[in-house]
Amino acid sequence: MNIFIFLLLLVSTLEAKVVLITGASRGIGLKTAEHLTSLGHTVYATNRKELDVTDDASIQRTLETIMQKEGRLDVLINNAGIAVFGPFELVTIEQAQRVFDVNFFGAMRVMQQVLPIMRKQNSGLIINMSSTSGVRPSPGWDVYGASKFALEGLSEAARAMAHQWNIDVVVVEPGTCATHFFTESTEIASRKNEDTAIYDTFMPNAMKWMEERLAAGQNPEEVAAVIATVIATDKPKMRYQTSVKGTQTVAKLHCDPTGETSTREQELLLEPLWRGGLDPQIGSSFR
Ligand SMILES: NC(=O)c1ccc[n+]([C@@H]2O[C@H](COP(=O)([O-])OP(=O)(O)OC[C@H]3O[C@@H](n4cnc5c(N)ncnc54)[C@H](OP(=O)(O)O)[C@@H]3O)[C@@H](O)[C@H]2O)c1
């Protein structure tokens, strides 16, 4: 085969895609944008000022711009996310609603506007950024985990429906990543009354443990590489973890129909957070 035909084949295998990423001002979204651009894809890496996932009009404006310029949208990466940290008893309803408004309703809003575009094209890929917390809640991430569980449920339902239009919906489930998620995108649970004092030791322990876990977390570049592989795949699967440990965690859960193994594991994680004396290895399966 001559070199020209080889290069042509290589370019057609890479197939440059038009990609929209939400929440790409930093962290996983930014690294994914950089990586996909370096591979030759056309990337619309949006920040909250251009596309706020809680604002339908801003989603519509962005999609109109992309369609005017590119005439198509091949891949949506619903990456924008926020959290509230603390056991659910300490989370105010307003804090929980804010998290769901971005992580669940935000992703749903963008999907609702993107699906008709992809349906007309008879092609498309939607990647929803979940988490290992979307299959097993980690200590202190009760409401965040719940929002990712909801996103997983929506993604699974949407996937089965969208296949008939040649559209794929997948979830990516990173474990702990070394981004600024905890410092920049996470509120601390603030519901207080005489009953919540029971968490006075637990909370500082859990926060310290979490800060250490996040600092030692996976590089966002590795998550970006997994996303690039999903985009290059002909028939993507439903879920993608981003590390061997993450896959082991999820595999274990899917072999635990009663949920008892998972409950026991969570109890073991929670126990030292009540009394301090944290073992840095605790919860390493989340990474
Ligand atoms: N870090 C982890 O350990 C981890 C693990 C598993 C999954 N994830 C998920 O990965 C995704 C990215 O997180 P990250 O770690 O990269 O955190 P990050 O660096 O804090 O990035 C979060 C991004 O979401 C954006 N965002 C927040 N609210 C938004 C809204 N209403 N509309 C549009 N954008 C909004 C932020 O924009 P602003 O600059 O405007 O705040 C920021 O760009 C999230 O969905 C998160 O749940 C993270």
PDB file of N, CA and C and ligand atoms in Angstrom, residues 22-30 46-49 51-55 78-83 101-103 129-133 144 148 151 172-182 184-186 210 214 220, ligand 1:
ATOM      1  N   THR A  22     -19.770  20.509  27.810  1.00  0.00           N
ATOM      2  CA  THR A  22     -20.228  21.480  28.809  1.00  0.00           C
ATOM      3  C   THR A  22     -19.239  21.492  29.980  1.00  0.00           C
ATOM      4  N   GLY A  23     -19.166  22.639  30.665  1.00  0.00           N
ATOM      5  CA  GLY A  23     -18.303  22.732  31.852  1.00  0.00           C
ATOM      6  C   GLY A  23     -16.841  22.497  31.539  1.00  0.00           C
ATOM      7  N   ALA A  24     -16.353  23.167  30.487  1.00  0.00           N
ATOM      8  CA  ALA A  24     -14.965  22.915  30.055  1.00  0.00           C
ATOM      9  C   ALA A  24     -14.013  24.034  30.473  1.00  0.00           C
ATOM     10  N   SER A  25     -14.379  24.792  31.517  1.00  0.00           N
ATOM     11  CA  SER A  25     -13.492  25.881  31.938  1.00  0.00           C
ATOM     12  C   SER A  25     -12.242  25.362  32.647  1.00  0.00           C
ATOM     13  N   ARG A  26     -12.306  24.144  33.176  1.00  0.00           N
ATOM     14  CA  ARG A  26     -11.148  23.553  33.873  1.00  0.00           C
ATOM     15  C   ARG A  26     -11.390  22.056  34.050  1.00  0.00           C
ATOM     16  N   GLY A  27     -10.469  21.405  34.719  1.00  0.00           N
ATOM     17  CA  GLY A  27     -10.639  20.007  35.122  1.00  0.00           C
ATOM     18  C   GLY A  27     -10.807  19.045  33.953  1.00  0.00           C
ATOM     19  N   ILE A  28     -11.654  18.054  34.145  1.00  0.00           N
ATOM     20  CA  ILE A  28     -11.832  16.980  33.151  1.00  0.00           C
ATOM     21  C   ILE A  28     -12.325  17.551  31.819  1.00  0.00           C
ATOM     22  N   GLY A  29     -13.245  18.527  31.893  1.00  0.00           N
ATOM     23  CA  GLY A  29     -13.792  19.114  30.657  1.00  0.00           C
ATOM     24  C   GLY A  29     -12.707  19.782  29.828  1.00  0.00           C
ATOM     25  N   LEU A  30     -11.858  20.554  30.496  1.00  0.00           N
ATOM     26  CA  LEU A  30     -10.783  21.264  29.787  1.00  0.00           C
ATOM     27  C   LEU A  30      -9.777  20.266  29.197  1.00  0.00           C
ATOM     28  N   THR A  46     -17.325  24.660  26.030  1.00  0.00           N
ATOM     29  CA  THR A  46     -18.075  25.809  26.563  1.00  0.00           C
ATOM     30  C   THR A  46     -17.857  25.976  28.062  1.00  0.00           C
ATOM     31  N   ASN A  47     -17.908  27.235  28.490  1.00  0.00           N
ATOM     32  CA  ASN A  47     -17.923  27.483  29.932  1.00  0.00           C
ATOM     33  C   ASN A  47     -19.313  27.963  30.324  1.00  0.00           C
ATOM     34  N   ARG A  48     -19.508  28.142  31.618  1.00  0.00           N
ATOM     35  CA  ARG A  48     -20.846  28.437  32.118  1.00  0.00           C
ATOM     36  C   ARG A  48     -21.418  29.750  31.578  1.00  0.00           C
ATOM     37  N   LYS A  49     -20.514  30.723  31.250  1.00  0.00           N
ATOM     38  CA  LYS A  49     -20.995  32.014  30.741  1.00  0.00           C
ATOM     39  C   LYS A  49     -21.628  31.859  29.357  1.00  0.00           C
ATOM     40  N   LEU A  51     -22.634  28.610  27.973  1.00  0.00           N
ATOM     41  CA  LEU A  51     -23.673  27.577  28.073  1.00  0.00           C
ATOM     42  C   LEU A  51     -23.817  27.198  29.535  1.00  0.00           C
ATOM     43  N   ASP A  52     -24.907  27.718  30.140  1.00  0.00           N
ATOM     44  CA  ASP A  52     -25.228  27.352  31.514  1.00  0.00           C
ATOM     45  C   ASP A  52     -26.270  26.245  31.422  1.00  0.00           C
ATOM     46  N   VAL A  53     -25.951  25.062  31.959  1.00  0.00           N
ATOM     47  CA  VAL A  53     -26.866  23.925  31.778  1.00  0.00           C
ATOM     48  C   VAL A  53     -28.192  24.106  32.530  1.00  0.00           C
ATOM     49  N   THR A  54     -28.285  25.159  33.364  1.00  0.00           N
ATOM     50  CA  THR A  54     -29.555  25.433  34.032  1.00  0.00           C
ATOM     51  C   THR A  54     -30.393  26.437  33.228  1.00  0.00           C
ATOM     52  N   ASP A  55     -29.917  26.823  32.053  1.00  0.00           N
ATOM     53  CA  ASP A  55     -30.567  27.885  31.276  1.00  0.00           C
ATOM     54  C   ASP A  55     -30.813  27.402  29.835  1.00  0.00           C
ATOM     55  N   ASN A  78     -21.749  15.728  28.240  1.00  0.00           N
ATOM     56  CA  ASN A  78     -22.400  16.397  29.371  1.00  0.00           C
ATOM     57  C   ASN A  78     -21.481  16.276  30.571  1.00  0.00           C
ATOM     58  N   ASN A  79     -20.573  17.230  30.704  1.00  0.00           N
ATOM     59  CA  ASN A  79     -19.522  17.123  31.726  1.00  0.00           C
ATOM     60  C   ASN A  79     -19.779  18.026  32.943  1.00  0.00           C
ATOM     61  N   ALA A  80     -20.524  19.131  32.749  1.00  0.00           N
ATOM     62  CA  ALA A  80     -20.721  20.098  33.847  1.00  0.00           C
ATOM     63  C   ALA A  80     -21.241  19.381  35.084  1.00  0.00           C
ATOM     64  N   GLY A  81     -20.649  19.689  36.229  1.00  0.00           N
ATOM     65  CA  GLY A  81     -21.116  19.045  37.450  1.00  0.00           C
ATOM     66  C   GLY A  81     -20.728  19.837  38.686  1.00  0.00           C
ATOM     67  N   ILE A  82     -21.556  19.711  39.724  1.00  0.00           N
ATOM     68  CA  ILE A  82     -21.265  20.322  41.022  1.00  0.00           C
ATOM     69  C   ILE A  82     -21.616  19.319  42.116  1.00  0.00           C
ATOM     70  N   ALA A  83     -21.336  19.666  43.367  1.00  0.00           N
ATOM     71  CA  ALA A  83     -21.647  18.728  44.457  1.00  0.00           C
ATOM     72  C   ALA A  83     -21.932  19.477  45.745  1.00  0.00           C
ATOM     73  N   ASP A 101     -30.103  20.239  39.841  1.00  0.00           N
ATOM     74  CA  ASP A 101     -30.396  21.136  38.709  1.00  0.00           C
ATOM     75  C   ASP A 101     -29.258  21.135  37.687  1.00  0.00           C
ATOM     76  N   VAL A 102     -28.039  20.951  38.165  1.00  0.00           N
ATOM     77  CA  VAL A 102     -26.893  20.898  37.237  1.00  0.00           C
ATOM     78  C   VAL A 102     -26.656  19.449  36.773  1.00  0.00           C
ATOM     79  N   ASN A 103     -26.478  18.529  37.735  1.00  0.00           N
ATOM     80  CA  ASN A 103     -26.002  17.182  37.383  1.00  0.00           C
ATOM     81  C   ASN A 103     -27.055  16.336  36.673  1.00  0.00           C
ATOM     82  N   MET A 129     -21.272  12.392  31.962  1.00  0.00           N
ATOM     83  CA  MET A 129     -20.212  12.213  32.957  1.00  0.00           C
ATOM     84  C   MET A 129     -20.835  11.815  34.291  1.00  0.00           C
ATOM     85  N   SER A 130     -20.709  10.541  34.601  1.00  0.00           N
ATOM     86  CA  SER A 130     -21.201  10.052  35.879  1.00  0.00           C
ATOM     87  C   SER A 130     -20.013   9.968  36.835  1.00  0.00           C
ATOM     88  N   SER A 131     -19.930   8.901  37.597  1.00  0.00           N
ATOM     89  CA  SER A 131     -18.888   8.762  38.618  1.00  0.00           C
ATOM     90  C   SER A 131     -19.030   7.359  39.204  1.00  0.00           C
ATOM     91  N   THR A 132     -17.988   6.859  39.871  1.00  0.00           N
ATOM     92  CA  THR A 132     -18.212   5.611  40.613  1.00  0.00           C
ATOM     93  C   THR A 132     -19.235   5.863  41.725  1.00  0.00           C
ATOM     94  N   SER A 133     -19.381   7.156  42.141  1.00  0.00           N
ATOM     95  CA  SER A 133     -20.435   7.504  43.110  1.00  0.00           C
ATOM     96  C   SER A 133     -21.822   7.333  42.501  1.00  0.00           C
ATOM     97  N   TYR A 144     -24.783  14.063  46.039  1.00  0.00           N
ATOM     98  CA  TYR A 144     -24.042  14.031  44.774  1.00  0.00           C
ATOM     99  C   TYR A 144     -24.214  12.655  44.120  1.00  0.00           C
ATOM    100  N   LYS A 148     -25.986  11.460  40.510  1.00  0.00           N
ATOM    101  CA  LYS A 148     -25.321  10.662  39.463  1.00  0.00           C
ATOM    102  C   LYS A 148     -26.081   9.343  39.238  1.00  0.00           C
ATOM    103  N   LEU A 151     -28.736  10.309  36.945  1.00  0.00           N
ATOM    104  CA  LEU A 151     -28.193  10.492  35.590  1.00  0.00           C
ATOM    105  C   LEU A 151     -27.955   9.133  34.919  1.00  0.00           C
ATOM    106  N   VAL A 172     -19.646   7.739  31.498  1.00  0.00           N
ATOM    107  CA  VAL A 172     -18.252   7.552  31.899  1.00  0.00           C
ATOM    108  C   VAL A 172     -18.218   7.709  33.416  1.00  0.00           C
ATOM    109  N   GLU A 173     -17.544   6.761  34.070  1.00  0.00           N
ATOM    110  CA  GLU A 173     -17.590   6.704  35.543  1.00  0.00           C
ATOM    111  C   GLU A 173     -16.193   6.810  36.149  1.00  0.00           C
ATOM    112  N   PRO A 174     -15.647   8.040  36.234  1.00  0.00           N
ATOM    113  CA  PRO A 174     -14.332   8.158  36.880  1.00  0.00           C
ATOM    114  C   PRO A 174     -14.449   7.918  38.383  1.00  0.00           C
ATOM    115  N   GLY A 175     -13.352   7.492  38.990  1.00  0.00           N
ATOM    116  CA  GLY A 175     -13.264   7.492  40.449  1.00  0.00           C
ATOM    117  C   GLY A 175     -12.772   8.872  40.863  1.00  0.00           C
ATOM    118  N   THR A 176     -12.022   8.930  41.963  1.00  0.00           N
ATOM    119  CA  THR A 176     -11.537  10.226  42.419  1.00  0.00           C
ATOM    120  C   THR A 176     -10.492  10.787  41.453  1.00  0.00           C
ATOM    121  N   CYS A 177     -10.681  12.047  41.045  1.00  0.00           N
ATOM    122  CA  CYS A 177      -9.739  12.694  40.107  1.00  0.00           C
ATOM    123  C   CYS A 177      -9.109  13.913  40.759  1.00  0.00           C
ATOM    124  N   ALA A 178      -7.865  14.161  40.398  1.00  0.00           N
ATOM    125  CA  ALA A 178      -7.139  15.311  40.957  1.00  0.00           C
ATOM    126  C   ALA A 178      -7.495  16.579  40.174  1.00  0.00           C
ATOM    127  N   THR A 179      -8.707  17.090  40.405  1.00  0.00           N
ATOM    128  CA  THR A 179      -9.116  18.375  39.809  1.00  0.00           C
ATOM    129  C   THR A 179      -9.463  19.316  40.972  1.00  0.00           C
ATOM    130  N   HIS A 180     -10.026  20.470  40.642  1.00  0.00           N
ATOM    131  CA  HIS A 180     -10.441  21.391  41.707  1.00  0.00           C
ATOM    132  C   HIS A 180     -11.910  21.206  42.076  1.00  0.00           C
ATOM    133  N   PHE A 181     -12.427  20.014  41.796  1.00  0.00           N
ATOM    134  CA  PHE A 181     -13.859  19.769  42.028  1.00  0.00           C
ATOM    135  C   PHE A 181     -14.263  20.043  43.478  1.00  0.00           C
ATOM    136  N   PHE A 182     -13.462  19.564  44.425  1.00  0.00           N
ATOM    137  CA  PHE A 182     -13.827  19.708  45.844  1.00  0.00           C
ATOM    138  C   PHE A 182     -13.739  21.174  46.288  1.00  0.00           C
ATOM    139  N   GLU A 184     -13.613  24.011  44.203  1.00  0.00           N
ATOM    140  CA  GLU A 184     -14.302  25.004  43.367  1.00  0.00           C
ATOM    141  C   GLU A 184     -15.768  24.664  43.093  1.00  0.00           C
ATOM    142  N   SER A 185     -16.100  23.382  43.073  1.00  0.00           N
ATOM    143  CA  SER A 185     -17.446  23.003  42.607  1.00  0.00           C
ATOM    144  C   SER A 185     -18.292  22.328  43.679  1.00  0.00           C
ATOM    145  N   THR A 186     -17.775  22.297  44.905  1.00  0.00           N
ATOM    146  CA  THR A 186     -18.488  21.571  45.967  1.00  0.00           C
ATOM    147  C   THR A 186     -18.825  22.485  47.134  1.00  0.00           C
ATOM    148  N   MET A 210     -11.318  13.245  52.442  1.00  0.00           N
ATOM    149  CA  MET A 210     -11.665  13.502  51.038  1.00  0.00           C
ATOM    150  C   MET A 210     -10.600  14.350  50.357  1.00  0.00           C
ATOM    151  N   LEU A 214      -8.641  13.198  47.047  1.00  0.00           N
ATOM    152  CA  LEU A 214      -8.708  13.945  45.785  1.00  0.00           C
ATOM    153  C   LEU A 214      -7.316  14.330  45.302  1.00  0.00           C
ATOM    154  N   PRO A 220      -6.846  13.993  35.314  1.00  0.00           N
ATOM    155  CA  PRO A 220      -7.969  14.185  34.372  1.00  0.00           C
ATOM    156  C   PRO A 220      -7.600  13.816  32.936  1.00  0.00           C
TER     157      PRO A 220
HETATM  158  N1  LIG B   1     -13.066  15.227  40.276  1.00  0.00           N
HETATM  159  C1  LIG B   1     -13.550  14.035  40.552  1.00  0.00           C
HETATM  160  O1  LIG B   1     -13.084  13.331  41.468  1.00  0.00           O
HETATM  161  C2  LIG B   1     -14.696  13.466  39.725  1.00  0.00           C
HETATM  162  C3  LIG B   1     -14.937  12.086  39.813  1.00  0.00           C
HETATM  163  C4  LIG B   1     -15.979  11.542  39.078  1.00  0.00           C
HETATM  164  C5  LIG B   1     -16.752  12.340  38.286  1.00  0.00           C
HETATM  165  N2  LIG B   1     -16.508  13.699  38.211  1.00  0.00           N
HETATM  166  C6  LIG B   1     -17.394  14.503  37.352  1.00  0.00           C
HETATM  167  O2  LIG B   1     -16.628  15.079  36.326  1.00  0.00           O
HETATM  168  C7  LIG B   1     -17.231  16.303  35.886  1.00  0.00           C
HETATM  169  C8  LIG B   1     -16.174  17.406  35.848  1.00  0.00           C
HETATM  170  O3  LIG B   1     -15.667  17.585  37.161  1.00  0.00           O
HETATM  171  P1  LIG B   1     -14.186  18.102  37.451  1.00  0.00           P
HETATM  172  O4  LIG B   1     -13.585  17.163  38.410  1.00  0.00           O
HETATM  173  O5  LIG B   1     -13.477  18.422  36.187  1.00  0.00           O
HETATM  174  O6  LIG B   1     -14.525  19.434  38.285  1.00  0.00           O
HETATM  175  P2  LIG B   1     -14.246  21.002  37.998  1.00  0.00           P
HETATM  176  O7  LIG B   1     -12.832  21.165  37.585  1.00  0.00           O
HETATM  177  O8  LIG B   1     -14.709  21.715  39.199  1.00  0.00           O
HETATM  178  O9  LIG B   1     -15.184  21.319  36.737  1.00  0.00           O
HETATM  179  C9  LIG B   1     -16.578  21.443  36.842  1.00  0.00           C
HETATM  180  C10 LIG B   1     -17.049  22.207  35.626  1.00  0.00           C
HETATM  181  O10 LIG B   1     -18.499  22.280  35.630  1.00  0.00           O
HETATM  182  C11 LIG B   1     -18.850  23.626  35.322  1.00  0.00           C
HETATM  183  N3  LIG B   1     -20.208  23.985  35.752  1.00  0.00           N
HETATM  184  C12 LIG B   1     -20.707  24.041  36.994  1.00  0.00           C
HETATM  185  N4  LIG B   1     -21.998  24.447  36.954  1.00  0.00           N
HETATM  186  C13 LIG B   1     -22.293  24.677  35.641  1.00  0.00           C
HETATM  187  C14 LIG B   1     -23.453  25.105  34.951  1.00  0.00           C
HETATM  188  N5  LIG B   1     -24.579  25.440  35.589  1.00  0.00           N
HETATM  189  N6  LIG B   1     -23.404  25.205  33.593  1.00  0.00           N
HETATM  190  C15 LIG B   1     -22.264  24.900  32.926  1.00  0.00           C
HETATM  191  N7  LIG B   1     -21.129  24.519  33.519  1.00  0.00           N
HETATM  192  C16 LIG B   1     -21.148  24.384  34.876  1.00  0.00           C
HETATM  193  C17 LIG B   1     -17.782  24.452  36.008  1.00  0.00           C
HETATM  194  O11 LIG B   1     -17.814  25.759  35.475  1.00  0.00           O
HETATM  195  P3  LIG B   1     -17.461  27.092  36.343  1.00  0.00           P
HETATM  196  O12 LIG B   1     -16.023  27.376  36.009  1.00  0.00           O
HETATM  197  O13 LIG B   1     -18.361  28.136  35.819  1.00  0.00           O
HETATM  198  O14 LIG B   1     -17.691  26.765  37.785  1.00  0.00           O
HETATM  199  C18 LIG B   1     -16.535  23.652  35.623  1.00  0.00           C
HETATM  200  O15 LIG B   1     -16.137  23.983  34.319  1.00  0.00           O
HETATM  201  C19 LIG B   1     -18.377  16.572  36.855  1.00  0.00           C
HETATM  202  O16 LIG B   1     -19.595  16.144  36.264  1.00  0.00           O
HETATM  203  C20 LIG B   1     -18.054  15.687  38.051  1.00  0.00           C
HETATM  204  O17 LIG B   1     -19.206  15.290  38.745  1.00  0.00           O
HETATM  205  C21 LIG B   1     -15.486  14.277  38.914  1.00  0.00           C
END
